[in-house]
Amino acid sequence: MGRAVCALWAAGCFVGSTAAQAPEDTAAADTSAVRVFLDCQGFVPGCDFDFFRTEITFVNYVRDRRDAEVHILMTSQATGGGGREVTLTFLGFGRFSGAADTLRHTVRRDDSDDDARRGLVQMMRLGLVRFAAQTPLANRITIAYTAPPRAAARATDPWNYWVFRIGLDGNYSAEASRNFLALFPSVSATRITAEWKIRLSLGGSYNESHFRVPVYDSAGAEIGNRRIVSVRREYTGTALLVNSLGPHWSVGVEARAAHSLFRNQDLQLRMAPAIEYNFFPYGESTRRQFTLRYAVGLAAFDYMDTTVFNKTSERLGDQTLLAALDLKQPWGAVELSFEAAGYVQDLGQHHLTLFGEFEVRIVRGLSLNLFGSASRVKDQRFVAKTAGATPEEVLLQRRALETDYRYFAFFGLRYSFGSKFDNIVNPRFPGSSGGVFFF
């Protein structure tokens, strides 16, 4: 059935319902209609649940996947041209137990948000028709066909799959006693095919902050203010070349050049070949990945100030082992990674980092979100030897400080109960924008 649905999509098929299309009528869906649970995991462009519910009205939507007869799981991954390939997996339960289909839709880099969500709606219609056809509502569904244009000559790509981008992002905020400016220029070139991945990039950041700090006399009276100005500049250039060696293996090399005031590095140069193995075929990457990657590199550093190791420059060999698990399943999503890296000359100088993110549906209506990372840090060779940072440098994070560890954690526990249906869309009084702010 999956091939048939994909064939209809390629021909430009449109599936609709003769039932009333007004948003208010979605609440009155037939009880024999297919019960659907919508599930977008990760970043899925065009994932707009309200739009889906108002455009597809021949099904009932439910809040919990355990009430569903069809679970639509949407995941995405980047394409070579800068867009996203969205995979829609239709999983049947109850009277449709065992039924499953997979459709894919490409959201191009220059598609608008409306283009993206309308493309997903078309895919959802095509995927749901096989289930709706087995219900009493089948005779109320119509299928329209739009003939494709006359076959044109085979398209050629004068750019040979190369995609170039030039960008400048920035933000500015101000109050009476402070203002902040940040600029992020970037240039990149990529060429991605099934066999090769080439990515070249140049980027930087400029951050300028101004503060007015009150000054008081011995009696506590304000007698003026002191102005503090902080400027940080970072520049980075990277190059990545990867070759596919089949459904599980890849080899590549990465090069990097960087300048960082925060890390006391006037110039950092590094090149590292690497090999990667994926326990699952790369073709299943939108749903599951478990990769091991090992890299051996050579790095050169020129420091701004003498380091705690009495170095103004040095050349070091390093090695990195990275294990990463990424699962997106009907019960939730899990992302885990562990990185061990150190210098070849001294294995005692290393860092270990564990990262984890969990979004798990425990029981009906109960979900748990966990996010965090922890690092053991023993390789800060770049820390400057000068006697301590000033309070301004610490508070404004202008200089890296010595540390043995870093950690961060977030958790969320949510429980919902009540009606299992989720058909109604009511956009009235969406809320105030007065609290919007930017970083």
Tab-separated table of C-alpha atoms in Angstrom, residues 4-382:
chain	number	residue	atom	x	y	z
A	4	ALA	CA	0.611	2.963	-4.094
A	5	VAL	CA	0.330	6.006	-1.871
A	6	CYS	CA	3.734	7.283	-3.018
A	7	ALA	CA	2.696	6.786	-6.637
A	8	LEU	CA	-0.430	8.861	-6.101
A	9	TRP	CA	1.672	11.626	-4.572
A	10	ALA	CA	4.074	11.651	-7.501
A	11	ALA	CA	1.131	12.069	-9.872
A	12	GLY	CA	-0.209	15.066	-7.973
A	13	CYS	CA	-3.151	13.374	-6.259
A	14	PHE	CA	-5.385	15.365	-3.911
A	15	VAL	CA	-7.520	13.765	-1.218
A	16	GLY	CA	-10.373	15.659	0.358
A	17	SER	CA	-13.571	15.158	2.256
A	18	THR	CA	-17.061	16.227	1.287
A	19	ALA	CA	-17.776	16.879	4.941
A	20	ALA	CA	-18.051	20.501	6.079
A	21	GLN	CA	-14.619	22.157	6.163
A	22	ALA	CA	-15.277	24.949	8.667
A	23	PRO	CA	-13.006	24.777	11.719
A	24	GLU	CA	-16.015	24.719	14.044
A	25	ASP	CA	-17.270	21.497	12.408
A	26	THR	CA	-14.150	19.549	13.286
A	27	ALA	CA	-15.585	19.003	16.752
A	28	ALA	CA	-18.507	17.091	15.258
A	29	ALA	CA	-16.439	14.439	13.470
A	30	ASP	CA	-18.145	11.046	13.048
A	31	THR	CA	-17.340	8.646	15.896
A	32	SER	CA	-16.450	6.025	13.272
A	33	ALA	CA	-13.711	8.279	11.880
A	34	VAL	CA	-10.094	7.259	12.285
A	35	ARG	CA	-8.576	8.474	15.566
A	36	VAL	CA	-5.218	10.145	14.856
A	37	PHE	CA	-2.363	11.188	17.124
A	38	LEU	CA	-0.005	13.838	15.683
A	39	ASP	CA	3.630	13.657	16.737
A	40	CYS	CA	6.421	15.965	15.493
A	41	GLN	CA	9.779	15.046	17.027
A	42	GLY	CA	12.723	17.391	16.790
A	43	PHE	CA	12.694	20.228	14.281
A	44	VAL	CA	10.043	19.564	11.623
A	45	PRO	CA	9.422	22.598	9.361
A	46	GLY	CA	5.736	23.249	8.793
A	47	CYS	CA	4.587	21.308	11.859
A	48	ASP	CA	1.429	23.283	12.668
A	49	PHE	CA	-1.120	21.195	14.559
A	50	ASP	CA	-3.870	23.823	14.327
A	51	PHE	CA	-3.452	23.994	10.553
A	52	PHE	CA	-3.495	20.208	10.234
A	53	ARG	CA	-6.728	19.966	12.216
A	54	THR	CA	-8.500	22.627	10.164
A	55	GLU	CA	-7.341	21.257	6.793
A	56	ILE	CA	-7.935	17.539	7.385
A	57	THR	CA	-11.408	17.053	8.867
A	58	PHE	CA	-12.229	13.453	7.953
A	59	VAL	CA	-10.456	12.087	11.068
A	60	ASN	CA	-10.685	12.569	14.829
A	61	TYR	CA	-7.615	13.892	16.655
A	62	VAL	CA	-6.728	12.603	20.114
A	63	ARG	CA	-4.425	13.966	22.818
A	64	ASP	CA	-2.785	10.673	23.798
A	65	ARG	CA	-1.254	8.104	21.462
A	66	ARG	CA	-2.891	5.264	23.429
A	67	ASP	CA	-6.278	6.473	22.199
A	68	ALA	CA	-5.094	6.568	18.578
A	69	GLU	CA	-5.754	4.170	15.734
A	70	VAL	CA	-3.111	5.894	13.604
A	71	HIS	CA	0.019	7.473	15.049
A	72	ILE	CA	1.626	9.929	12.597
A	73	LEU	CA	5.280	10.278	13.559
A	74	MET	CA	7.117	13.102	11.758
A	75	THR	CA	10.904	13.470	11.844
A	76	SER	CA	13.315	15.372	9.616
A	77	GLN	CA	16.941	15.657	8.553
A	78	ALA	CA	18.896	18.210	6.549
A	79	THR	CA	19.244	17.942	2.765
A	80	GLY	CA	22.254	18.941	0.702
A	81	GLY	CA	20.568	22.086	-0.623
A	82	GLY	CA	19.828	23.485	2.816
A	83	GLY	CA	16.255	22.197	3.090
A	84	ARG	CA	14.768	19.425	5.213
A	85	GLU	CA	13.504	15.974	4.259
A	86	VAL	CA	10.495	15.149	6.434
A	87	THR	CA	9.659	11.488	7.003
A	88	LEU	CA	6.031	10.743	7.898
A	89	THR	CA	5.489	7.296	9.406
A	90	PHE	CA	1.887	6.098	9.728
A	91	LEU	CA	1.583	3.433	12.452
A	92	GLY	CA	-1.677	1.537	12.842
A	93	PHE	CA	-3.180	0.427	16.159
A	94	GLY	CA	-6.459	-1.167	17.233
A	95	ARG	CA	-8.494	-2.089	14.161
A	96	PHE	CA	-5.500	-1.109	12.011
A	97	SER	CA	-2.946	-2.980	14.101
A	98	GLY	CA	0.103	-3.961	12.066
A	99	ALA	CA	-0.562	-1.497	9.238
A	100	ALA	CA	2.275	0.915	8.480
A	101	ASP	CA	3.301	3.316	5.730
A	102	THR	CA	6.167	5.752	5.244
A	103	LEU	CA	6.057	8.866	3.080
A	104	ARG	CA	8.686	11.543	2.558
A	105	HIS	CA	8.356	15.200	1.715
A	106	THR	CA	11.189	17.645	0.955
A	107	VAL	CA	10.877	21.190	2.266
A	108	ARG	CA	13.159	23.346	0.160
A	109	ARG	CA	15.390	26.009	1.639
A	110	ASP	CA	13.367	28.837	0.048
A	111	ASP	CA	9.926	27.418	0.916
A	112	SER	CA	7.795	29.627	3.128
A	113	ASP	CA	6.254	28.341	6.356
A	114	ASP	CA	2.933	28.065	4.533
A	115	ASP	CA	4.534	26.050	1.708
A	116	ALA	CA	6.031	23.672	4.263
A	117	ARG	CA	2.820	23.040	6.185
A	118	ARG	CA	0.734	22.625	3.020
A	119	GLY	CA	3.200	20.055	1.760
A	120	LEU	CA	2.863	18.115	5.001
A	121	VAL	CA	-0.931	18.304	4.814
A	122	GLN	CA	-0.813	16.770	1.326
A	123	MET	CA	1.353	13.906	2.584
A	124	MET	CA	-0.912	13.357	5.588
A	125	ARG	CA	-3.990	13.178	3.366
A	126	LEU	CA	-2.332	10.578	1.163
A	127	GLY	CA	-1.177	8.526	4.120
A	128	LEU	CA	-4.545	8.629	5.906
A	129	VAL	CA	-6.701	7.686	2.918
A	130	ARG	CA	-5.854	3.965	3.191
A	131	PHE	CA	-7.150	3.972	6.777
A	132	ALA	CA	-10.203	6.164	6.127
A	133	ALA	CA	-11.145	3.919	3.178
A	134	GLN	CA	-11.918	1.150	5.681
A	135	THR	CA	-14.446	3.237	7.647
A	136	PRO	CA	-18.076	4.259	6.963
A	137	LEU	CA	-16.744	7.661	5.920
A	138	ALA	CA	-15.157	6.199	2.800
A	139	ASN	CA	-18.084	7.146	0.541
A	140	ARG	CA	-17.733	10.781	1.595
A	141	ILE	CA	-14.099	11.087	0.481
A	142	THR	CA	-13.261	12.277	-3.004
A	143	ILE	CA	-10.017	11.914	-4.939
A	144	ALA	CA	-8.951	14.469	-7.528
A	145	TYR	CA	-6.081	14.080	-9.989
A	146	THR	CA	-3.991	16.871	-11.477
A	147	ALA	CA	-2.211	15.789	-14.653
A	148	PRO	CA	1.512	16.550	-14.663
A	149	PRO	CA	2.860	18.930	-17.320
A	150	ARG	CA	4.268	17.520	-20.536
A	151	ALA	CA	7.573	15.807	-19.914
A	152	ALA	CA	10.451	18.244	-20.195
A	153	ALA	CA	14.044	17.627	-21.103
A	154	ARG	CA	16.113	16.096	-18.349
A	155	ALA	CA	17.152	18.807	-15.925
A	156	THR	CA	20.807	19.638	-15.540
A	157	ASP	CA	22.486	21.270	-12.581
A	158	PRO	CA	24.939	23.985	-13.650
A	159	TRP	CA	26.079	24.293	-10.014
A	160	ASN	CA	26.939	20.565	-9.722
A	161	TYR	CA	25.154	20.340	-6.336
A	162	TRP	CA	27.093	23.235	-4.783
A	163	VAL	CA	25.073	25.530	-2.516
A	164	PHE	CA	26.477	28.869	-1.295
A	165	ARG	CA	25.203	31.016	1.564
A	166	ILE	CA	26.109	34.443	2.858
A	167	GLY	CA	24.481	35.652	6.051
A	168	LEU	CA	24.551	38.318	8.717
A	169	ASP	CA	22.534	37.889	11.900
A	170	GLY	CA	22.419	40.321	14.753
A	171	ASN	CA	20.493	41.678	17.673
A	172	TYR	CA	20.469	44.836	19.745
A	173	SER	CA	18.905	45.612	23.102
A	174	ALA	CA	19.063	48.639	25.340
A	175	GLU	CA	17.964	49.968	28.697
A	176	ALA	CA	18.793	53.133	30.611
A	177	SER	CA	21.897	51.611	32.189
A	178	ARG	CA	23.057	49.140	29.537
A	179	ASN	CA	22.977	48.239	25.853
A	180	PHE	CA	24.101	45.199	23.942
A	181	LEU	CA	25.018	44.581	20.289
A	182	ALA	CA	25.791	41.224	18.700
A	183	LEU	CA	26.668	40.485	15.057
A	184	PHE	CA	27.198	37.053	13.490
A	185	PRO	CA	28.494	37.090	9.892
A	186	SER	CA	28.819	33.781	8.025
A	187	VAL	CA	29.788	32.389	4.624
A	188	SER	CA	29.457	28.743	3.602
A	189	ALA	CA	29.649	26.416	0.630
A	190	THR	CA	28.327	22.845	0.630
A	191	ARG	CA	28.115	20.003	-1.829
A	192	ILE	CA	26.195	16.948	-0.657
A	193	THR	CA	25.501	13.824	-2.701
A	194	ALA	CA	24.835	10.228	-1.693
A	195	GLU	CA	28.569	9.489	-1.918
A	196	TRP	CA	30.203	12.710	-0.742
A	197	LYS	CA	29.683	15.502	1.757
A	198	ILE	CA	31.766	18.669	1.411
A	199	ARG	CA	31.176	21.586	3.737
A	200	LEU	CA	33.234	24.793	3.934
A	201	SER	CA	32.364	27.621	6.305
A	202	LEU	CA	33.631	30.913	7.675
A	203	GLY	CA	31.944	32.567	10.601
A	204	GLY	CA	32.452	34.953	13.424
A	205	SER	CA	30.827	36.841	16.238
A	206	TYR	CA	31.160	40.389	17.512
A	207	ASN	CA	29.679	41.240	20.902
A	208	GLU	CA	29.792	44.730	22.385
A	209	SER	CA	28.241	45.605	25.750
A	210	HIS	CA	28.039	48.958	27.555
A	211	PHE	CA	27.160	49.258	31.237
A	212	ARG	CA	26.701	52.253	33.533
A	213	VAL	CA	27.416	51.267	37.131
A	214	PRO	CA	26.432	53.729	39.903
A	215	VAL	CA	29.238	55.072	42.113
A	216	TYR	CA	28.493	55.936	45.763
A	217	ASP	CA	30.331	57.987	48.364
A	218	SER	CA	31.103	56.781	51.886
A	219	ALA	CA	27.690	57.937	53.072
A	220	GLY	CA	25.906	55.816	50.483
A	221	ALA	CA	24.845	58.700	48.249
A	222	GLU	CA	25.152	58.251	44.487
A	223	ILE	CA	27.760	60.627	43.125
A	224	GLY	CA	27.961	59.479	39.516
A	225	ASN	CA	28.482	56.387	37.478
A	226	ARG	CA	31.261	54.332	35.949
A	227	ARG	CA	31.112	53.132	32.365
A	228	ILE	CA	32.200	49.590	31.519
A	229	VAL	CA	32.662	48.512	27.899
A	230	SER	CA	33.163	44.893	26.899
A	231	VAL	CA	34.064	43.741	23.377
A	232	ARG	CA	34.490	40.118	22.306
A	233	ARG	CA	35.450	38.851	18.851
A	234	GLU	CA	35.542	35.246	17.662
A	235	TYR	CA	36.420	33.926	14.190
A	236	THR	CA	36.189	30.357	12.943
A	237	GLY	CA	36.772	28.587	9.636
A	238	THR	CA	36.012	24.884	9.069
A	239	ALA	CA	36.286	22.371	6.253
A	240	LEU	CA	34.709	18.901	6.206
A	241	LEU	CA	35.113	16.143	3.631
A	242	VAL	CA	33.237	12.843	4.101
A	243	ASN	CA	33.028	9.791	1.851
A	244	SER	CA	30.301	7.130	2.154
A	245	LEU	CA	31.590	3.555	2.237
A	246	GLY	CA	28.254	1.762	2.251
A	247	PRO	CA	25.190	1.615	4.509
A	248	HIS	CA	27.232	1.561	7.753
A	249	TRP	CA	30.741	3.017	7.221
A	250	SER	CA	32.054	6.521	6.472
A	251	VAL	CA	35.488	8.146	6.439
A	252	GLY	CA	36.338	11.821	6.454
A	253	VAL	CA	38.672	14.602	7.451
A	254	GLU	CA	37.955	17.855	9.257
A	255	ALA	CA	40.081	21.006	9.355
A	256	ARG	CA	39.603	24.036	11.578
A	257	ALA	CA	41.122	27.481	12.079
A	258	ALA	CA	39.976	29.788	14.885
A	259	HIS	CA	40.732	32.955	16.833
A	260	SER	CA	39.286	33.391	20.321
A	261	LEU	CA	39.937	36.030	22.957
A	262	PHE	CA	37.900	34.009	25.469
A	263	ARG	CA	40.150	30.948	25.011
A	264	ASN	CA	43.381	32.987	24.863
A	265	GLN	CA	44.021	31.723	21.326
A	266	ASP	CA	45.392	34.135	18.781
A	267	LEU	CA	45.320	31.287	16.266
A	268	GLN	CA	44.296	27.655	16.421
A	269	LEU	CA	44.870	25.246	13.520
A	270	ARG	CA	43.725	21.620	13.549
A	271	MET	CA	43.317	18.781	11.062
A	272	ALA	CA	41.891	15.363	11.933
A	273	PRO	CA	40.984	12.332	9.785
A	274	ALA	CA	38.169	10.192	11.202
A	275	ILE	CA	36.212	6.987	10.634
A	276	GLU	CA	32.577	6.371	11.617
A	277	TYR	CA	30.416	3.259	11.960
A	278	ASN	CA	26.615	3.331	12.250
A	279	PHE	CA	25.085	0.180	13.776
A	280	PHE	CA	21.879	0.986	11.882
A	281	PRO	CA	21.832	1.701	8.131
A	282	TYR	CA	22.194	5.397	7.371
A	283	GLY	CA	18.917	5.129	5.431
A	284	GLU	CA	17.091	4.841	8.789
A	285	SER	CA	18.708	7.977	10.210
A	286	THR	CA	15.443	9.883	10.632
A	287	ARG	CA	14.212	7.252	13.122
A	288	ARG	CA	17.336	5.758	14.680
A	289	GLN	CA	21.107	6.115	14.698
A	290	PHE	CA	23.868	4.638	16.826
A	291	THR	CA	27.287	5.791	15.682
A	292	LEU	CA	30.875	5.372	16.807
A	293	ARG	CA	33.448	7.849	15.475
A	294	TYR	CA	37.180	7.907	16.083
A	295	ALA	CA	39.473	10.756	15.028
A	296	VAL	CA	43.205	11.430	15.363
A	297	GLY	CA	44.306	15.019	14.860
A	298	LEU	CA	47.244	17.391	14.895
A	299	ALA	CA	46.711	20.870	16.343
A	300	ALA	CA	48.843	24.027	16.509
A	301	PHE	CA	48.198	26.893	18.936
A	302	ASP	CA	49.522	30.451	19.190
A	303	TYR	CA	48.428	32.063	22.454
A	304	MET	CA	47.824	35.727	23.249
A	305	ASP	CA	49.219	35.459	26.778
A	306	THR	CA	51.560	32.901	28.320
A	307	THR	CA	49.557	29.916	29.519
A	308	VAL	CA	49.636	28.158	32.893
A	309	PHE	CA	52.011	25.672	31.205
A	310	ASN	CA	54.416	28.514	30.312
A	311	LYS	CA	53.621	28.231	26.612
A	312	THR	CA	53.183	30.968	24.052
A	313	SER	CA	52.750	28.433	21.247
A	314	GLU	CA	52.727	24.636	20.907
A	315	ARG	CA	51.965	21.712	18.624
A	316	LEU	CA	49.931	18.801	19.986
A	317	GLY	CA	48.465	15.534	18.780
A	318	ASP	CA	44.979	14.630	19.938
A	319	GLN	CA	42.409	11.859	19.623
A	320	THR	CA	38.646	11.765	20.063
A	321	LEU	CA	36.131	8.942	20.479
A	322	LEU	CA	32.454	9.833	20.126
A	323	ALA	CA	29.524	7.471	20.702
A	324	ALA	CA	26.054	8.836	19.875
A	325	LEU	CA	22.562	7.335	20.066
A	326	ASP	CA	19.567	9.106	18.500
A	327	LEU	CA	16.117	7.481	18.631
A	328	LYS	CA	12.776	8.948	17.568
A	329	GLN	CA	10.031	6.440	18.298
A	330	PRO	CA	6.272	6.500	19.005
A	331	TRP	CA	6.943	6.354	22.755
A	332	GLY	CA	9.221	9.391	22.650
A	333	ALA	CA	12.754	10.434	21.735
A	334	VAL	CA	16.187	9.774	23.198
A	335	GLU	CA	19.467	11.449	22.335
A	336	LEU	CA	22.637	10.328	24.119
A	337	SER	CA	26.276	11.017	23.393
A	338	PHE	CA	29.578	10.374	25.119
A	339	GLU	CA	32.832	12.003	24.051
A	340	ALA	CA	36.309	11.169	25.300
A	341	ALA	CA	39.145	13.335	23.983
A	342	GLY	CA	42.730	13.898	25.031
A	343	TYR	CA	46.216	14.835	23.973
A	344	VAL	CA	48.456	12.056	22.680
A	345	GLN	CA	51.519	13.438	24.516
A	346	ASP	CA	49.769	13.251	27.903
A	347	LEU	CA	46.620	11.127	28.312
A	348	GLY	CA	46.091	12.699	31.726
A	349	GLN	CA	45.092	15.892	29.938
A	350	HIS	CA	41.681	15.024	28.577
A	351	HIS	CA	38.001	15.770	28.813
A	352	LEU	CA	34.974	13.488	29.136
A	353	THR	CA	31.506	14.746	28.218
A	354	LEU	CA	28.154	13.017	28.637
A	355	PHE	CA	25.059	14.562	27.057
A	356	GLY	CA	21.495	13.306	27.264
A	357	GLU	CA	18.030	14.371	26.217
A	358	PHE	CA	14.888	12.339	26.879
A	359	GLU	CA	11.272	12.940	25.936
A	360	VAL	CA	9.355	9.893	27.141
A	361	ARG	CA	5.621	9.215	27.380
A	362	ILE	CA	5.413	7.127	30.552
A	363	VAL	CA	1.696	6.337	30.854
A	364	ARG	CA	-1.478	7.868	29.487
A	365	GLY	CA	-1.232	11.658	29.870
A	366	LEU	CA	2.102	11.557	31.715
A	367	SER	CA	5.322	12.654	29.993
A	368	LEU	CA	8.848	13.252	31.244
A	369	ASN	CA	11.451	15.577	29.708
A	370	LEU	CA	15.097	15.460	30.771
A	371	PHE	CA	17.980	17.425	29.303
A	372	GLY	CA	21.494	17.823	30.568
A	373	SER	CA	25.216	17.399	30.217
A	374	ALA	CA	28.201	16.769	32.473
A	375	SER	CA	31.886	17.154	31.692
A	376	ARG	CA	35.153	16.344	33.387
A	377	VAL	CA	37.688	18.910	32.218
A	378	LYS	CA	41.438	18.254	32.421
A	379	ASP	CA	42.735	19.782	29.177
A	380	GLN	CA	42.540	23.574	29.552
A	381	ARG	CA	46.037	24.255	28.248
A	382	PHE	CA	44.914	27.625	26.856
